[in-house]
């Protein structure tokens, strides 16, 4: 069974049709990168997967669980209550473009927050696990710093540790390096690469073509709310079938070089 | 100074009475204004008129209010209860808009991150909204505190004892030292409570003082 199954998803913001029948599946342990120009709907798709955005039609399942809805005895779909939704989301880690750390908590507090408040784990146990995670992202020595005392790259690594603290089945990355100074991008990508190597299923919206090419198993190109083309990174980068993909890659790669 | 050295136990008693009127009114203002401000933030359609109406309460002159409250609530005119209710009305009027602004100022992206890691709406309120709104709320509470300490003196006009009693008594008996003592003691009390609140803020929200490190120092992990 696929870890993520997105089926014919449509999403509107008012009259604006943002996702126009998107279907996609990501196998367990795969890294799927989603590429595309601004406004193509890639971040929206990611936010729909953990129901930060509602979809208007179609379905999304994660590890076999229908996201955002439940079927009643008569087979009718009902929206989940906020608590049930929160429980679904806690199985999915998300990393945001602008880190979105809790500014009033230390790095350690940020990583411990969900295990203690959402999963109800004992504080000592959560602290031990949080320290291990901070160690894993190379920030054990910054555990007691507030986000404002950390660089962008460090904040993003804390955000990754925070997302991992709930031991998620799936990690979503929404342009995790876009807000970083160029010299800080590498440290975040290295942590993501380690995570991919450990077998984590990941969906990554990114403009980092090197990462997409080297680390992902599947690369997806989106434009104007549809998936234009998808395949292995080798296929997509070296032999794109669609003009729009070719055009986008030419622009981005020439810019990167 | 001679007057004060002869009357300081009386001044201390009045300062205590002053605090016993102000502190409950300040606490009640917070307990009422924060949920109203939160409601106004969550439901702007109701919130706009609600904030407007609440802020207008401050325009009610103090003396008529002190007479209307006993008529409405049946409390004795010269009572601490009447005074506390009146002070609470002014406190709420001052604090509601700040409370609504405090919740509006919380970054939606931070809320989104809390939702994404599985916090329920109630947990988002306690873990994210309230702590992040706290510094702005506290600044509003400081304004209410200083204003309430000042307003308590008006109670002396209807016979409710406080440091204001030194003002009315001093004027009536032409004792400038008593009036001066009343003014200075009221200001000192206001400064003392304001200082305590400032200290509370520093202890409870250390992250507001977390400065950005010099560029380059933070890059090395």
XYZ file of C-alpha atoms in Angstrom:
478
model
C 0.000 0.000 0.000
C 1.261 3.480 -0.881
C 2.123 5.727 2.079
C 0.448 8.712 0.420
C -2.368 8.384 -2.079
C -3.697 11.619 -3.543
C -6.681 11.026 -5.811
C -8.234 13.613 -8.133
C -7.922 16.457 -5.622
C -9.545 19.807 -6.373
C -8.942 22.847 -4.216
C -10.475 26.311 -4.555
C -9.717 29.598 -2.801
C -13.008 31.359 -3.505
C -13.235 31.347 -7.314
C -9.560 30.547 -7.750
C -9.066 26.914 -8.808
C -5.707 26.085 -7.233
C -5.528 22.297 -7.584
C -7.234 20.893 -10.666
C -7.556 17.155 -10.251
C -4.182 16.231 -8.775
C -3.379 12.539 -8.352
C -0.141 11.231 -6.936
C 1.184 8.365 -4.895
C 4.267 8.058 -2.763
C 5.475 4.654 -1.598
C 6.707 3.992 1.927
C 10.336 5.103 2.301
C 10.295 7.152 -0.897
C 11.371 10.768 -1.236
C 9.074 12.675 -3.570
C 10.152 16.162 -4.598
C 7.601 18.534 -6.023
C 8.948 21.177 -8.361
C 7.256 24.000 -10.179
C 6.964 27.753 -10.520
C 5.424 29.975 -7.820
C 1.661 29.701 -7.719
C 1.636 26.246 -9.306
C -0.161 24.778 -6.270
C 2.708 22.682 -4.907
C 2.686 24.145 -1.378
C -1.109 23.971 -1.323
C -0.941 20.292 -2.236
C 1.430 19.687 0.665
C -0.838 21.575 3.079
C -3.824 19.539 1.871
C -2.027 16.287 2.756
C -2.129 17.111 6.488
C -5.438 18.975 6.187
C -4.042 22.419 6.940
C -6.180 23.223 3.876
C -9.543 21.658 3.097
C -10.087 20.098 -0.303
C -13.336 20.487 -2.219
C -13.275 17.119 -3.977
C -11.093 14.055 -4.317
C -9.401 12.173 -1.514
C -6.082 11.919 0.272
C -5.033 8.888 2.282
C -1.897 8.594 4.381
C -0.862 5.078 5.418
C -4.347 3.872 4.483
C -6.151 6.509 6.583
C -8.490 8.909 4.806
C -7.390 12.422 5.805
C -9.930 14.888 7.181
C -12.970 12.642 6.864
C -14.474 9.497 8.298
C -17.154 7.207 6.899
C -20.275 6.565 8.972
C -22.228 3.279 9.094
C -24.044 4.212 5.879
C -20.834 4.895 4.005
C -21.353 8.671 4.039
C -18.355 10.905 4.603
C -18.258 13.235 7.586
C -15.693 15.867 8.441
C -13.570 14.908 11.421
C -13.845 16.837 14.668
C -10.879 19.095 15.545
C -9.513 16.579 18.063
C -9.674 13.708 15.587
C -8.014 15.883 12.959
C -5.275 16.804 15.431
C -4.650 13.090 16.056
C -4.313 12.472 12.300
C -1.921 15.388 11.896
C 0.280 14.197 14.735
C 1.342 11.240 12.544
C 2.707 13.643 9.918
C 5.652 15.965 10.460
C 5.734 19.283 8.666
C 8.573 21.717 8.108
C 7.743 25.210 6.901
C 9.525 27.730 4.729
C 9.773 30.277 7.548
C 10.522 27.680 10.273
C 7.536 28.790 12.400
C 9.183 27.793 15.659
C 7.413 28.720 18.879
C 9.320 31.922 19.743
C 8.520 31.676 23.458
C 10.106 28.243 23.851
C 13.762 27.219 23.763
C 14.949 24.849 21.045
C 14.445 22.022 23.550
C 10.960 23.312 24.445
C 10.000 23.436 20.797
C 10.994 19.803 20.285
C 9.354 18.627 23.539
C 6.068 20.537 23.112
C 4.091 18.087 21.005
C 5.291 14.858 22.684
C 4.322 16.264 26.103
C 1.140 18.203 25.225
C -0.213 16.126 22.345
C 1.078 12.598 22.992
C 1.058 12.965 26.805
C 4.546 11.526 27.260
C 6.310 12.056 30.610
C 8.496 15.187 30.561
C 11.747 13.406 31.381
C 11.251 10.888 28.600
C 10.322 13.642 26.120
C 13.355 15.668 27.160
C 15.695 12.743 26.616
C 14.217 12.102 23.181
C 14.332 15.818 22.298
C 18.022 15.979 23.224
C 18.698 12.959 21.004
C 16.905 14.659 18.128
C 18.780 17.928 18.645
C 21.977 15.886 18.667
C 20.893 14.288 15.402
C 20.457 17.693 13.738
C 23.721 18.897 15.296
C 22.249 21.361 17.765
C 22.529 19.730 21.178
C 24.667 22.674 22.330
C 21.894 25.116 21.382
C 19.137 23.310 23.306
C 18.492 26.199 25.680
C 18.624 28.978 23.091
C 15.466 30.742 22.004
C 14.695 30.782 18.266
C 15.632 34.489 18.091
C 19.130 33.511 19.224
C 19.604 31.001 16.399
C 20.512 31.486 12.743
C 17.960 30.619 10.047
C 19.661 27.311 9.281
C 19.728 26.386 12.969
C 16.070 27.329 13.369
C 15.131 25.140 10.430
C 17.085 22.217 11.885
C 15.232 22.666 15.189
C 12.002 22.703 13.177
C 12.990 19.374 11.611
C 13.759 17.936 15.070
C 10.385 19.236 16.301
C 8.582 17.522 13.426
C 10.482 14.264 14.088
C 9.611 14.293 17.795
C 6.166 12.848 17.156
C 7.809 9.929 15.324
C 5.863 10.619 12.155
C 5.242 8.154 9.342
C 5.601 10.915 6.794
C 7.510 14.210 6.655
C 6.341 17.165 4.593
C 8.836 19.917 3.701
C 7.435 23.142 2.310
C 10.337 24.966 0.645
C 12.550 24.370 3.693
C 15.545 26.278 2.337
C 13.867 29.142 0.456
C 14.076 31.611 3.343
C 17.709 30.855 4.122
C 20.852 32.718 3.182
C 22.700 30.656 0.551
C 25.505 29.696 2.937
C 22.997 28.145 5.361
C 21.177 25.967 2.825
C 23.712 23.141 2.916
C 23.346 22.367 6.637
C 19.580 21.922 6.281
C 19.848 19.814 3.137
C 22.414 17.588 4.864
C 19.959 16.856 7.693
C 17.237 16.108 5.133
C 19.557 13.840 3.218
C 20.339 11.899 6.411
C 16.639 11.570 7.075
C 15.998 10.251 3.581
C 18.823 7.735 4.030
C 17.179 6.513 7.257
C 14.129 5.437 5.236
C 11.707 8.254 6.126
C 8.928 8.857 3.609
C 9.240 12.467 2.525
C 7.358 14.901 0.305
C 9.522 17.924 -0.414
C 8.497 21.105 -2.194
C 11.775 22.668 -3.209
C 13.724 24.773 -5.656
C 16.935 22.908 -4.789
C 17.467 21.041 -8.034
C 20.612 19.311 -6.774
C 18.709 17.834 -3.837
C 15.798 16.805 -6.063
C 18.102 15.075 -8.500
C 20.330 13.317 -5.959
C 18.023 12.425 -3.103
C 14.531 11.935 -4.494
C 13.062 8.710 -5.809
C 10.238 10.494 -7.593
C 10.224 14.030 -8.964
C 6.949 15.733 -9.794
C 6.605 18.890 -11.885
C 3.495 20.980 -11.234
C 2.203 24.020 -13.082
C -1.109 25.890 -12.856
C -2.628 23.404 -10.423
C -1.919 20.209 -12.353
C 0.857 17.650 -12.357
C 2.449 18.165 -15.753
C 4.928 15.331 -15.482
C 6.404 12.954 -12.944
C 8.995 10.228 -12.901
C 12.429 9.346 -11.628
C 14.704 12.380 -11.263
C 16.880 11.049 -14.080
C 13.876 10.889 -16.421
C 12.508 14.266 -15.402
C 15.789 16.184 -15.437
C 17.557 14.549 -18.344
C 14.672 13.713 -20.624
C 11.582 15.813 -19.844
C 8.643 14.891 -22.051
C 6.630 18.078 -21.768
C 7.557 21.522 -23.117
C 6.502 23.229 -19.900
C 8.796 21.010 -17.844
C 11.669 21.605 -20.233
C 11.128 25.357 -20.147
C 10.998 25.428 -16.328
C 14.101 23.284 -15.906
C 16.047 25.341 -18.437
C 15.200 28.553 -16.567
C 15.929 27.170 -13.131
C 19.080 25.259 -14.022
C 20.606 28.121 -16.005
C 19.860 30.387 -13.028
C 21.454 27.936 -10.604
C 24.558 27.544 -12.734
C 7.655 65.626 56.775
C 6.407 66.517 60.244
C 2.874 65.747 59.195
C 3.945 62.414 57.723
C 6.025 61.427 60.736
C 2.974 62.013 62.947
C 0.478 60.313 60.654
C 2.325 57.509 58.898
C 0.285 54.671 60.446
C -2.818 56.346 59.029
C -1.145 56.657 55.595
C -0.204 52.970 55.690
C -3.812 52.035 56.541
C -5.111 54.142 53.673
C -2.527 52.675 51.278
C -3.712 49.193 52.305
C -7.328 50.229 51.703
C -6.249 51.700 48.369
C -4.708 48.377 47.343
C -7.729 46.398 48.527
C -9.870 48.453 46.152
C -7.486 48.470 43.192
C -6.139 44.917 43.056
C -9.549 43.161 42.851
C -10.666 45.685 40.206
C -7.510 45.101 38.130
C -7.906 41.312 38.393
C -11.595 41.491 37.458
C -10.771 43.747 34.495
C -8.313 41.125 33.208
C -10.733 38.237 33.791
C -13.471 40.049 31.848
C -11.476 41.885 29.154
C -9.256 39.001 27.991
C -12.142 36.662 26.994
C -14.034 39.608 25.436
C -10.908 40.619 23.502
C -10.431 37.007 22.426
C -14.075 36.850 21.283
C -13.606 40.082 19.327
C -10.502 38.649 17.646
C -12.205 35.345 16.767
C -15.443 36.927 15.522
C -14.585 40.340 14.080
C -18.209 40.988 13.056
C -19.364 40.855 16.667
C -16.001 42.102 17.853
C -15.970 45.502 16.142
C -19.169 46.826 17.771
C -18.302 45.073 21.038
C -14.904 46.792 21.250
C -16.461 50.127 20.320
C -19.116 49.800 23.021
C -16.635 48.631 25.651
C -14.211 51.465 24.910
C -17.063 53.994 25.215
C -17.534 52.938 28.841
C -14.453 54.997 29.611
C -16.345 58.128 28.572
C -18.824 57.775 31.453
C -17.976 60.402 34.087
C -16.866 58.864 37.361
C -19.248 60.502 39.816
C -22.475 59.661 37.934
C -21.167 56.100 37.493
C -20.630 55.787 41.243
C -24.256 56.814 41.755
C -25.708 54.653 38.960
C -23.989 51.436 40.127
C -25.787 51.278 43.528
C -29.064 52.018 41.736
C -28.487 49.181 39.261
C -26.899 46.579 41.521
C -28.378 47.484 44.888
C -24.957 47.879 46.493
C -24.536 50.543 49.204
C -23.278 53.862 47.808
C -20.329 54.202 50.186
C -19.024 50.672 49.766
C -15.923 48.990 48.448
C -18.124 46.887 46.138
C -19.512 49.957 44.374
C -16.022 51.323 43.958
C -14.583 48.026 42.670
C -17.410 47.672 40.122
C -16.813 51.209 38.835
C -13.061 50.657 38.598
C -13.655 47.374 36.783
C -15.862 49.141 34.217
C -13.021 51.558 33.445
C -10.431 48.770 33.506
C -12.393 46.681 31.012
C -12.890 49.740 28.787
C -9.131 50.300 28.713
C -8.104 46.676 28.284
C -10.488 45.076 25.750
C -8.969 46.627 22.653
C -5.440 45.782 23.775
C -6.584 42.211 24.489
C -8.038 41.878 20.978
C -4.848 43.383 19.505
C -2.712 41.001 21.572
C -4.361 37.964 19.982
C -4.313 39.540 16.513
C -0.565 40.105 16.863
C 0.116 36.361 17.275
C 1.642 35.081 14.037
C -0.775 32.820 12.166
C 2.143 30.765 10.879
C 3.153 29.880 14.443
C -0.426 28.817 15.120
C -0.322 26.767 11.899
C 2.835 25.006 13.086
C 1.130 24.078 16.366
C -1.866 22.712 14.453
C 0.456 20.787 12.140
C 2.167 18.947 15.009
C -1.232 17.853 16.310
C -2.279 20.442 18.914
C -6.044 20.617 19.439
C -7.664 24.090 19.210
C -7.709 24.336 23.022
C -4.041 23.329 23.233
C -3.177 25.928 20.582
C -4.833 28.564 22.794
C -2.971 27.592 25.967
C 0.354 26.725 24.384
C 0.660 29.335 21.664
C -1.992 32.063 21.677
C -1.944 32.994 25.345
C 1.842 32.927 25.909
C 2.508 34.871 22.703
C -0.248 37.397 23.464
C 1.097 37.789 27.016
C 3.607 40.627 26.438
C 0.997 42.831 24.719
C -1.632 41.861 27.306
C 0.791 42.758 30.075
C 1.421 46.207 28.612
C -2.358 46.744 28.647
C -2.593 45.531 32.236
C 0.146 47.988 33.227
C -1.880 50.874 31.787
C -5.008 49.640 33.587
C -3.067 49.279 36.843
C -1.673 52.798 36.824
C -5.039 54.221 35.757
C -6.923 52.264 38.448
C -4.543 53.368 41.210
C -5.194 56.964 40.168
C -8.958 56.534 39.830
C -9.367 55.004 43.302
C -8.782 58.472 44.796
C -12.168 59.614 43.385
C -13.852 57.239 45.843
C -12.930 59.665 48.624
C -15.548 62.056 47.222
C -18.317 59.583 48.127
C -16.644 58.583 51.373
C -14.800 55.392 50.383
C -11.445 55.446 52.203
C -8.229 55.329 50.207
C -5.169 57.534 49.714
C -7.688 59.896 48.081
C -8.980 60.568 51.599
C -5.721 62.466 52.250
C -6.542 64.711 49.288
C -10.119 65.543 50.297
C -9.235 65.849 53.971
C -6.132 67.925 53.231
C -8.114 70.300 51.000
C -10.975 70.667 53.473
C -8.674 71.327 56.426
C -6.057 73.250 54.381
C -3.149 70.954 55.211
C -0.859 71.070 52.143
C 1.454 68.391 53.588
C -1.488 65.959 53.748
C -2.433 66.691 50.123
C 1.175 66.320 48.987
C 1.504 63.053 50.894
C -1.683 61.762 49.213
C -0.407 62.619 45.751
C 3.095 61.224 46.293
C 1.852 58.054 47.996
C -0.608 57.400 45.132
C 2.104 57.879 42.509
C 4.532 55.659 44.467
C 1.902 52.932 44.766
C 1.265 53.105 41.015
C 5.005 52.943 40.299
C 5.425 50.019 42.702
C 2.683 47.930 41.086
C 3.888 48.879 37.603
C 7.405 47.813 38.550
C 6.117 44.493 39.880
C 4.256 43.874 36.615
C 7.341 44.773 34.597
C 9.342 42.295 36.650
C 6.646 39.637 36.188
C 6.906 40.151 32.437
C 10.664 39.730 32.482
C 10.454 36.538 34.492
C 7.454 35.061 32.670
C 8.499 35.995 29.121
C 12.294 35.807 28.963
C 12.089 35.135 25.228
C 11.054 38.742 24.571
C 14.557 39.807 25.601
C 16.349 37.119 23.593
C 18.522 39.227 21.350
C 19.732 38.201 17.951
C 23.373 37.171 18.098
C 25.959 38.927 15.973
C 26.016 37.599 12.445
C 28.495 34.802 12.012
C 28.478 33.663 15.630
C 25.266 31.697 15.252
C 26.208 30.062 12.003
C 28.689 27.750 13.630
C 26.651 24.983 15.265
